[in-house]
mmCIF file of N, CA and C in Angstrom:
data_model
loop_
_atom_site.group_PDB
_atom_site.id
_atom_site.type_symbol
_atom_site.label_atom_id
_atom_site.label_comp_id
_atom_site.label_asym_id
_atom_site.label_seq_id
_atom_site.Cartn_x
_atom_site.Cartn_y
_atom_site.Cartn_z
ATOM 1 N N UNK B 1 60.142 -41.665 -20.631
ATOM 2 C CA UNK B 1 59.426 -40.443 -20.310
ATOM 3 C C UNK B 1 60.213 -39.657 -19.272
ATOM 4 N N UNK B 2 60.211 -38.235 -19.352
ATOM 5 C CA UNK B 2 60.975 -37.185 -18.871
ATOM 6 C C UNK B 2 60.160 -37.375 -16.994
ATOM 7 N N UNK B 3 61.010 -37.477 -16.426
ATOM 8 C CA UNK B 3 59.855 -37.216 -14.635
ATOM 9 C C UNK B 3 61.047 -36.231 -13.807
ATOM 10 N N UNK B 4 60.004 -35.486 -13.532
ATOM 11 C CA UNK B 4 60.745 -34.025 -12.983
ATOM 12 C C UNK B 4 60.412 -34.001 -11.608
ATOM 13 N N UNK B 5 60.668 -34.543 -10.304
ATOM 14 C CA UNK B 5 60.379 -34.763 -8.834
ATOM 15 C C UNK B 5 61.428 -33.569 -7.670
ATOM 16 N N UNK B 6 60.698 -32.501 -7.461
ATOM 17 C CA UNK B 6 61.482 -32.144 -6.331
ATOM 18 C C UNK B 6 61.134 -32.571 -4.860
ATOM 19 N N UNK B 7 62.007 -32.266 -4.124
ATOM 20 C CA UNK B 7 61.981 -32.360 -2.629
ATOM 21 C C UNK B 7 62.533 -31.074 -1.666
ATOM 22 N N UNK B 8 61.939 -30.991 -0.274
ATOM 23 C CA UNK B 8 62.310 -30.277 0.567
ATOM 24 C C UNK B 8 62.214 -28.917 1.048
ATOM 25 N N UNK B 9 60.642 -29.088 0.291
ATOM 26 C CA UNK B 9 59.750 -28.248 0.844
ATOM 27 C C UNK B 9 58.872 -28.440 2.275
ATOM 28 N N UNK B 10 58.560 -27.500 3.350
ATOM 29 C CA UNK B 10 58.268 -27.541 3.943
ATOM 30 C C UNK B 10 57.689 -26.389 5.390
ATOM 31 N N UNK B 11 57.968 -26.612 6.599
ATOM 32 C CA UNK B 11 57.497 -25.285 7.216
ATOM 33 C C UNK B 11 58.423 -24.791 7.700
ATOM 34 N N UNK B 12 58.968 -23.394 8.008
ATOM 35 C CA UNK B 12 60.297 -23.015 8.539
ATOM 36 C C UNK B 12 60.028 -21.855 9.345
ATOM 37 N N UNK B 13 60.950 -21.328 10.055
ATOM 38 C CA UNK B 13 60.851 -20.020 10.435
ATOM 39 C C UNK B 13 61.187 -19.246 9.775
ATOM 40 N N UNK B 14 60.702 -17.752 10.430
ATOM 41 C CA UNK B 14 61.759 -16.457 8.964
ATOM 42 C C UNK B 14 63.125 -16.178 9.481
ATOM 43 N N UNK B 15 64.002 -16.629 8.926
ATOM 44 C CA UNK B 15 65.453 -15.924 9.349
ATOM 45 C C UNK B 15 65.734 -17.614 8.804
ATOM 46 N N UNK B 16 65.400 -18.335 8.583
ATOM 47 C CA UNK B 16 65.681 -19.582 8.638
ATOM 48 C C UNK B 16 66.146 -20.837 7.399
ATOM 49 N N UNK B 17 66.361 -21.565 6.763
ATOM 50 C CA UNK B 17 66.649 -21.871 5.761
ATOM 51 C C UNK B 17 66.259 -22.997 5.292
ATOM 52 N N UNK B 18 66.660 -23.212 3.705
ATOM 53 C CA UNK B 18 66.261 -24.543 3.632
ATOM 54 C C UNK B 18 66.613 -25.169 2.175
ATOM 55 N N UNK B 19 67.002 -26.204 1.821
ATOM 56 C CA UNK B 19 67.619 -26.298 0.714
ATOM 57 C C UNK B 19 66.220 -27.091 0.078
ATOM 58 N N UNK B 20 65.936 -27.073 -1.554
ATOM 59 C CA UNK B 20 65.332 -27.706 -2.131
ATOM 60 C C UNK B 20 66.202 -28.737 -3.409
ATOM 61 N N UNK B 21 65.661 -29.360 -3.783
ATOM 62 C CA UNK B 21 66.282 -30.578 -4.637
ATOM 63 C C UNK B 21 65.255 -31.156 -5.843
ATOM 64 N N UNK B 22 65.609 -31.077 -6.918
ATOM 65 C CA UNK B 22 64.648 -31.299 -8.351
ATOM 66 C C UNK B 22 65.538 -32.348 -8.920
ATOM 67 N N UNK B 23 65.051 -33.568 -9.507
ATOM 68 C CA UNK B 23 65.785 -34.501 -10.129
ATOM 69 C C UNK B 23 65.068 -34.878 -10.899
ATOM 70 N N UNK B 24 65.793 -34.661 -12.212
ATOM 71 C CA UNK B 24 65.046 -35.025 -13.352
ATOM 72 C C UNK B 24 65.673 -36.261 -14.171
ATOM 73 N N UNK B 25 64.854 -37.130 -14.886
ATOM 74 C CA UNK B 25 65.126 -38.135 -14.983
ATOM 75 C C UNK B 25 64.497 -38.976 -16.388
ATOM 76 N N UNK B 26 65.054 -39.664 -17.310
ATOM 77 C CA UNK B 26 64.444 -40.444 -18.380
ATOM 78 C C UNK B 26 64.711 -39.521 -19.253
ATOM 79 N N UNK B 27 65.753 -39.045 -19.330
ATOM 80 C CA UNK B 27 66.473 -38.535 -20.568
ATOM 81 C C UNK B 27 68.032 -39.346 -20.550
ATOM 82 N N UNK B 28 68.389 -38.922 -22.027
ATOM 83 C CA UNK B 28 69.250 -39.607 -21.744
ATOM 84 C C UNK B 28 70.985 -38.573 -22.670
ATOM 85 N N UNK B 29 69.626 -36.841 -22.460
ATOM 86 C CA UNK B 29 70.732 -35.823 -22.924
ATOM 87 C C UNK B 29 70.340 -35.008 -21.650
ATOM 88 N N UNK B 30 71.666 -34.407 -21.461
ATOM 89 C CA UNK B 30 71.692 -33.253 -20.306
ATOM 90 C C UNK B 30 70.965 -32.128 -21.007
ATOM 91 N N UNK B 31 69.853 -31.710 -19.623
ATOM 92 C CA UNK B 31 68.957 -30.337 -19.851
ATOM 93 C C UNK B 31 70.161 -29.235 -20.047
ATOM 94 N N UNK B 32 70.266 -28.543 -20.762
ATOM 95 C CA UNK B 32 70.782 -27.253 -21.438
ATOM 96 C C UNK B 32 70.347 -26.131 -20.338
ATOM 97 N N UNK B 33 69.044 -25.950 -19.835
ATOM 98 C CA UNK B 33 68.706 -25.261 -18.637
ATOM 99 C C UNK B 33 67.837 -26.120 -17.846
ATOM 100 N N UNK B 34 68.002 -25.320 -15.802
ATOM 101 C CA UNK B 34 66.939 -26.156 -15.242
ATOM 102 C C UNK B 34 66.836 -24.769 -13.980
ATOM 103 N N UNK B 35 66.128 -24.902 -13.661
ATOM 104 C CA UNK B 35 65.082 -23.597 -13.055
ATOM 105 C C UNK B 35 64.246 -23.786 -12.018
ATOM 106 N N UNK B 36 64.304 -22.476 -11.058
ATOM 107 C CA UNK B 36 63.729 -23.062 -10.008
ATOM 108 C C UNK B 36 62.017 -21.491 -10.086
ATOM 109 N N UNK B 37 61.271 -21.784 -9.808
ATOM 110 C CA UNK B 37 59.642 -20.988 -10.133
ATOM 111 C C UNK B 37 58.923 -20.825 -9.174
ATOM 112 N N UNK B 38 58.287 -19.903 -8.717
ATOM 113 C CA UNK B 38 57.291 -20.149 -7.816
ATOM 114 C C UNK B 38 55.529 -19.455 -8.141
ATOM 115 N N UNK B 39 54.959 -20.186 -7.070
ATOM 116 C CA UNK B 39 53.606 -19.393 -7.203
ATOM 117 C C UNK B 39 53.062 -19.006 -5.903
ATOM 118 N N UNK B 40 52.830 -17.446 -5.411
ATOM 119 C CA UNK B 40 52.327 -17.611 -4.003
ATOM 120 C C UNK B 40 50.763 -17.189 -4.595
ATOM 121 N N UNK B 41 50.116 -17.599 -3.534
ATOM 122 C CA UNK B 41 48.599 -17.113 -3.725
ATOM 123 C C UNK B 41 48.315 -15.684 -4.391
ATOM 124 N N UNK B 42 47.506 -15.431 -5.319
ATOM 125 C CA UNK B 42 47.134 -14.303 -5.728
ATOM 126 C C UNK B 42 48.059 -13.737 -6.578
ATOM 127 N N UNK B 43 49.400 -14.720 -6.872
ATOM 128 C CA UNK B 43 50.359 -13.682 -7.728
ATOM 129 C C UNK B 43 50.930 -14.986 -9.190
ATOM 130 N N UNK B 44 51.259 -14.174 -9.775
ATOM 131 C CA UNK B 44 51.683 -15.285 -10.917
ATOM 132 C C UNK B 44 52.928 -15.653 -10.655
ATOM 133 N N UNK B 45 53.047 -17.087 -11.517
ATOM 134 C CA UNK B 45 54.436 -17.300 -11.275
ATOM 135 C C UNK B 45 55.973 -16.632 -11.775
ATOM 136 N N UNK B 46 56.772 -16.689 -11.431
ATOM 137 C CA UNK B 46 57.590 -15.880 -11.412
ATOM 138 C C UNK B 46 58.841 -16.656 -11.296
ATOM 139 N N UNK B 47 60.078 -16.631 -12.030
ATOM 140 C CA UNK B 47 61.077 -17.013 -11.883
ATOM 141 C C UNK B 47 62.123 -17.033 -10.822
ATOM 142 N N UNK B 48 62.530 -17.683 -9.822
ATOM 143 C CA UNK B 48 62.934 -17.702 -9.003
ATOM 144 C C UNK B 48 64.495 -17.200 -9.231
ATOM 145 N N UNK B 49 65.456 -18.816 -9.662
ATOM 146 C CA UNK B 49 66.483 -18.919 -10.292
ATOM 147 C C UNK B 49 66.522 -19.730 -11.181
ATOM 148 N N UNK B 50 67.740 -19.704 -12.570
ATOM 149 C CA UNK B 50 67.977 -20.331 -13.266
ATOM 150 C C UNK B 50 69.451 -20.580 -13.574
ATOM 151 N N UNK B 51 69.307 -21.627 -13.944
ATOM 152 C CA UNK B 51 71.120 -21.516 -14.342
ATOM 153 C C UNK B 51 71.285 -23.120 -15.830
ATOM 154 N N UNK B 52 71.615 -22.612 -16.635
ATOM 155 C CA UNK B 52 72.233 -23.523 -17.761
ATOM 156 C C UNK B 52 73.402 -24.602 -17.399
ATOM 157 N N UNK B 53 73.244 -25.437 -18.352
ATOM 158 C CA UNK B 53 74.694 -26.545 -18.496
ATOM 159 C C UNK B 53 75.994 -25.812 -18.116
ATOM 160 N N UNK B 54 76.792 -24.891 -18.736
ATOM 161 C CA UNK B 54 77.781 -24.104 -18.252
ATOM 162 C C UNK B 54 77.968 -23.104 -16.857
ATOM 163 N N UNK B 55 76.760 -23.743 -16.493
ATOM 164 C CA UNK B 55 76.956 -22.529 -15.229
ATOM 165 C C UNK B 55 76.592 -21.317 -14.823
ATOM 166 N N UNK B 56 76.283 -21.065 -16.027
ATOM 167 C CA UNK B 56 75.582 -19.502 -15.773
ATOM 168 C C UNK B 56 74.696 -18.991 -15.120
ATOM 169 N N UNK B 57 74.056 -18.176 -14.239
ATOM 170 C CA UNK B 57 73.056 -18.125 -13.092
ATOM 171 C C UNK B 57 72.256 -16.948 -13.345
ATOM 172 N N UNK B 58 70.949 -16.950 -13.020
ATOM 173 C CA UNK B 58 69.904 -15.559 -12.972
ATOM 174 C C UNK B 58 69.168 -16.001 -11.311
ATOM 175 N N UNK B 59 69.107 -14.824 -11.013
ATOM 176 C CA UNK B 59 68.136 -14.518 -9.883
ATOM 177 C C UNK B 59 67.191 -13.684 -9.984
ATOM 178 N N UNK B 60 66.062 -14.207 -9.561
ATOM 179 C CA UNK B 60 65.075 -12.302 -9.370
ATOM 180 C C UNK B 60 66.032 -11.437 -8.529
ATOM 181 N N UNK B 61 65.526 -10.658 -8.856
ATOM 182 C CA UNK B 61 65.812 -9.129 -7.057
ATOM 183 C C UNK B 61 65.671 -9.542 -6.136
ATOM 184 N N UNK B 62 64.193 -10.130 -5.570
ATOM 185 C CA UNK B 62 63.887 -10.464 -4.381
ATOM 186 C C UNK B 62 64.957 -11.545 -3.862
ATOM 187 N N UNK B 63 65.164 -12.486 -4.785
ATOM 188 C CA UNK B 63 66.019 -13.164 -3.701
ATOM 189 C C UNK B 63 67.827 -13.543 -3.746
ATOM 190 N N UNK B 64 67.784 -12.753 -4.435
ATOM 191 C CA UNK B 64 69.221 -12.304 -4.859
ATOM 192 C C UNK B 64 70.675 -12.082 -3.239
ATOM 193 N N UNK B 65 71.351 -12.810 -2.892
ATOM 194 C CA UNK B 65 71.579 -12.458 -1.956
ATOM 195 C C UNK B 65 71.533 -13.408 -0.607
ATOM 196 N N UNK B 66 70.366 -14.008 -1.135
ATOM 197 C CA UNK B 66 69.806 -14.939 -0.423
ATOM 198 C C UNK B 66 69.651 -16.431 -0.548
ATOM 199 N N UNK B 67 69.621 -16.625 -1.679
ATOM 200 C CA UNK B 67 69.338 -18.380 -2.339
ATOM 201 C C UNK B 67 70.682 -18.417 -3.550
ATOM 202 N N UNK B 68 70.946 -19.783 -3.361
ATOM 203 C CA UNK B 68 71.913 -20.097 -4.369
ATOM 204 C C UNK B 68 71.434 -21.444 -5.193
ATOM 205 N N UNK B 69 71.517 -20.865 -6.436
ATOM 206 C CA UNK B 69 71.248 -22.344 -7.096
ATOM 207 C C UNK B 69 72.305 -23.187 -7.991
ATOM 208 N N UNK B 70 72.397 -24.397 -7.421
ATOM 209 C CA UNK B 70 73.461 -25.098 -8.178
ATOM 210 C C UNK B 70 72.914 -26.274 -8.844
ATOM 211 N N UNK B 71 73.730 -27.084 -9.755
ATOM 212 C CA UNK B 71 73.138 -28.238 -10.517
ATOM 213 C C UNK B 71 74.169 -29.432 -10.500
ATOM 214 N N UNK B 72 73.830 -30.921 -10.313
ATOM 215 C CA UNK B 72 75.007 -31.436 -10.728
ATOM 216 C C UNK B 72 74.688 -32.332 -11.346
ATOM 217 N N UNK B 73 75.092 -32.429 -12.837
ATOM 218 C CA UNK B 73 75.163 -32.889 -14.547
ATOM 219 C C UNK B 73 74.909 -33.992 -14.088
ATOM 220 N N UNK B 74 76.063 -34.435 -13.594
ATOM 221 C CA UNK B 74 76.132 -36.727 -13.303
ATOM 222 C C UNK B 74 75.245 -36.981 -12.927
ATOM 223 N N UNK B 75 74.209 -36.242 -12.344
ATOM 224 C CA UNK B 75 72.997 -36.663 -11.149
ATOM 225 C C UNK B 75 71.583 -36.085 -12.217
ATOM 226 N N UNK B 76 72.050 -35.234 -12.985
ATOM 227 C CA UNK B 76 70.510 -34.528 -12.881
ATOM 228 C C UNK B 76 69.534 -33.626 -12.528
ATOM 229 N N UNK B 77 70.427 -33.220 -11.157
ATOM 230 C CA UNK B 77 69.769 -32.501 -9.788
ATOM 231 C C UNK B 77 70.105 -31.071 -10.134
ATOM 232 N N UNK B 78 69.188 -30.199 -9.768
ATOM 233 C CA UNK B 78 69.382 -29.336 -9.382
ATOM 234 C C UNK B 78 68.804 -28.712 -8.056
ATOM 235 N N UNK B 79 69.764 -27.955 -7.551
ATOM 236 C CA UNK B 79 69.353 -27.611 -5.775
ATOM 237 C C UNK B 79 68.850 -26.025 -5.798
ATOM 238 N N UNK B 80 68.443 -25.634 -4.648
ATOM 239 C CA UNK B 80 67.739 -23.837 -4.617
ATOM 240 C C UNK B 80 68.482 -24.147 -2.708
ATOM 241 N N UNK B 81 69.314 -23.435 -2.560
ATOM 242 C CA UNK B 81 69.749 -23.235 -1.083
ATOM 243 C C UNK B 81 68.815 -22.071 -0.682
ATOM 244 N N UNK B 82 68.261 -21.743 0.155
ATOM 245 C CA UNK B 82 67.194 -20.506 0.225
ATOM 246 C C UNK B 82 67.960 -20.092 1.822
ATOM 247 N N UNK B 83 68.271 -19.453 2.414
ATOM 248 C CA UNK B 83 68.578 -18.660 3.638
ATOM 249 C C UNK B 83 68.031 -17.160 3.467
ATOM 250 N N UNK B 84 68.054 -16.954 4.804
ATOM 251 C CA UNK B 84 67.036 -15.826 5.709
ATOM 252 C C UNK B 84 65.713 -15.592 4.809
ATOM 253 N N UNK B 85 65.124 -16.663 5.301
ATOM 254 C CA UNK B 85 63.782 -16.721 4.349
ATOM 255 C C UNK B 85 62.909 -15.949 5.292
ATOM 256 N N UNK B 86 62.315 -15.386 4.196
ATOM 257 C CA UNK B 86 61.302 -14.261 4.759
ATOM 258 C C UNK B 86 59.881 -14.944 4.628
ATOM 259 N N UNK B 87 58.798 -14.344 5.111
ATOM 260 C CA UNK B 87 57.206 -14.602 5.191
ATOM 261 C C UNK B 87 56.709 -14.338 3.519
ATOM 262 N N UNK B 88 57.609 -13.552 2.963
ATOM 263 C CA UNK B 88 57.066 -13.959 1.313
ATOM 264 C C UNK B 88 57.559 -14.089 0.617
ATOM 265 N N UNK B 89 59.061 -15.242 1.295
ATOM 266 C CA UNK B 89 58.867 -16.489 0.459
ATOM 267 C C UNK B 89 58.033 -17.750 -0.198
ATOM 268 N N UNK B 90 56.944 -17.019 1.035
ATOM 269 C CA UNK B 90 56.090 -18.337 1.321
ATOM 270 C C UNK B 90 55.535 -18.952 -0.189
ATOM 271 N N UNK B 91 55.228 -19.540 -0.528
ATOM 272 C CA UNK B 91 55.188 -20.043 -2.077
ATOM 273 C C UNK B 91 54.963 -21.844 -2.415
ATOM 274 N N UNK B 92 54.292 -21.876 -3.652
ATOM 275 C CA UNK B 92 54.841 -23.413 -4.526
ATOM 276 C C UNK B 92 55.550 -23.303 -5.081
ATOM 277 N N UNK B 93 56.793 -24.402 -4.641
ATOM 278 C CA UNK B 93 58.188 -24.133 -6.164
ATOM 279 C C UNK B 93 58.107 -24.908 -6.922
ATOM 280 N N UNK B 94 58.044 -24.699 -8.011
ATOM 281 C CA UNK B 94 58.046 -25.642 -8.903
ATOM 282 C C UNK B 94 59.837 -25.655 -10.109
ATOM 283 N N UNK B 95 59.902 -27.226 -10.132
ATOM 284 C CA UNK B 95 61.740 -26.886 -10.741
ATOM 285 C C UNK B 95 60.610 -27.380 -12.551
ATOM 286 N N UNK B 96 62.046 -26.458 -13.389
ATOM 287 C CA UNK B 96 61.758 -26.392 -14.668
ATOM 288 C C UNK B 96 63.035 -27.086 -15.468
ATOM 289 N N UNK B 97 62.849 -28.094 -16.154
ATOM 290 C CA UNK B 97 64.133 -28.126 -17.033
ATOM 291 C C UNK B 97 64.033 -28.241 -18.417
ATOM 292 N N UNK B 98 65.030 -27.499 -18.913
ATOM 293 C CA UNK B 98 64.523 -27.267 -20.243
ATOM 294 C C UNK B 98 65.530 -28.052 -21.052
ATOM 295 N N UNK B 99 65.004 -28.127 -22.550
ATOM 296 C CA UNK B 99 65.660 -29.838 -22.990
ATOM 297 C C UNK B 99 66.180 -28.976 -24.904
ATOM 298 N N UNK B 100 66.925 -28.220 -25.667
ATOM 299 C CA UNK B 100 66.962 -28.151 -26.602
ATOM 300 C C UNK B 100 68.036 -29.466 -27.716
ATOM 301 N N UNK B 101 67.157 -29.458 -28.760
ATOM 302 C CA UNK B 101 67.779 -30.540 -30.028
ATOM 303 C C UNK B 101 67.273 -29.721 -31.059
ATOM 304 N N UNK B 102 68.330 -29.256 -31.438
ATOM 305 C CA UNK B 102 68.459 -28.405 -33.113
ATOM 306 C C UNK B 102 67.261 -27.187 -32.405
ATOM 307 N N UNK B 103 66.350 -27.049 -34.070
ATOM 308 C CA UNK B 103 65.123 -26.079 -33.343
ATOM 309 C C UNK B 103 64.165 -26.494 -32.375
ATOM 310 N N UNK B 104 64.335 -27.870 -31.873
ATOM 311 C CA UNK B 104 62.924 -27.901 -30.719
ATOM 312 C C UNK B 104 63.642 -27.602 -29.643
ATOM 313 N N UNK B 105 61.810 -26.736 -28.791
ATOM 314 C CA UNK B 105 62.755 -26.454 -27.168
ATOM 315 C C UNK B 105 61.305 -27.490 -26.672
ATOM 316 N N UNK B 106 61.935 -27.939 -25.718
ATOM 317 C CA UNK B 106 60.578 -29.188 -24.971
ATOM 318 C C UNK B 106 60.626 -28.424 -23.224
ATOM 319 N N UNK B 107 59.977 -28.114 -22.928
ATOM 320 C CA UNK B 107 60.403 -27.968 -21.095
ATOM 321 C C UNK B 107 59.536 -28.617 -20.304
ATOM 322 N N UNK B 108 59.932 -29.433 -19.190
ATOM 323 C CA UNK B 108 59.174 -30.365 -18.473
ATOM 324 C C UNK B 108 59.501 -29.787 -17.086
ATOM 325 N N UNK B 109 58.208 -29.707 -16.188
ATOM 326 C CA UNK B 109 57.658 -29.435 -15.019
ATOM 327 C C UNK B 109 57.246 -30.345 -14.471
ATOM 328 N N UNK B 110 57.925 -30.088 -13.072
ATOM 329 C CA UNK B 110 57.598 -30.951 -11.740
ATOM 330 C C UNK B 110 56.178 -30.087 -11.165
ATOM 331 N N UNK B 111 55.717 -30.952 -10.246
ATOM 332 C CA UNK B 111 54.412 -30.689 -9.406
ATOM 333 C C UNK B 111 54.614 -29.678 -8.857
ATOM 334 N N UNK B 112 55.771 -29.776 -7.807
ATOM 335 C CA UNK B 112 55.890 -28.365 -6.831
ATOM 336 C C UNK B 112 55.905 -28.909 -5.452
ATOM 337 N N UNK B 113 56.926 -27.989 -4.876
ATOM 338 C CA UNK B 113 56.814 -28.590 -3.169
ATOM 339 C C UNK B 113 56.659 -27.108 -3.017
ATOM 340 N N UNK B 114 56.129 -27.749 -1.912
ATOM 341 C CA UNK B 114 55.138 -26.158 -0.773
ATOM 342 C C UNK B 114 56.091 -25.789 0.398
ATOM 343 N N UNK B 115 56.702 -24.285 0.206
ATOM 344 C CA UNK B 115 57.557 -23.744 1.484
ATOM 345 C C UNK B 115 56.439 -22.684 2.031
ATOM 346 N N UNK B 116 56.657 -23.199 3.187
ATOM 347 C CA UNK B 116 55.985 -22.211 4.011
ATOM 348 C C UNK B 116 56.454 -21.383 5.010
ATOM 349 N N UNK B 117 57.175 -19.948 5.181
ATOM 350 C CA UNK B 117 57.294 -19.191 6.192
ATOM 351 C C UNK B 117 57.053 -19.048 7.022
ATOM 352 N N UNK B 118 56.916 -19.352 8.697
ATOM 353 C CA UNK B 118 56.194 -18.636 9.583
ATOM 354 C C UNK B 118 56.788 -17.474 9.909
ATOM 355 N N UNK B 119 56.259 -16.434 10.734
ATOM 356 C CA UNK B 119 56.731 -15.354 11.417
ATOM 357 C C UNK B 119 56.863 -15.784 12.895
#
């Protein structure tokens, strides 16, 4: 069974940073994509960053500039570096990885770690 566990969420200041970490696990083919999501109160979720097997990367606007997301294959992992985090960052992240074989797409979700902004 697929288990999708991030880490390194927590409370920070604004100007301040913080790396997150998703490791996915009980496969035994590399995710094709893996993704980082959030949800703040009152708003839907929304794509943070993403980036595929080859490398390729998307950011929203908002945090473009600011967070870098990398992955590493041998491990599984994928990371969200977040700097000069602002008060609405504040959010649940949840990491996404997505799994394609021929026509099926399967995508498996972690719980979510909770970043919290202060001012």
């Amino acid at each position: 069974q697929v288990q999708v566990v991030e880490s390194g969420g927590g409370l920070v200041q604004a100007g301040g940073s913080l790396r997150l970490s998703c490791v996915a696990s009980g496969s035994i083919f590399r995710f094709n994509a893996m993704g980082w999501y959030r949800q703040a109160p009152g708003k839907q979720r929304e794509l943070v960053a993403a980036i595929t097997s080859g490398g390729s990367t998307n950011y929203a606007d908002s945090v473009k500039g600011r967070f870098t997301i990398s992955r590493d294959n041998a491990k599984n992992t994928v990371y969200l570096q977040m700097n000069s985090l602002k008060f609405e960052d504040t959010a649940v992240y949840y990491c996404k990885c997505a799994l394609d074989q021929g026509v099926r797409h399967t995508e498996y979700w972690g719980r979510g770690t909770l970043v919290t902004v202060s001012s």
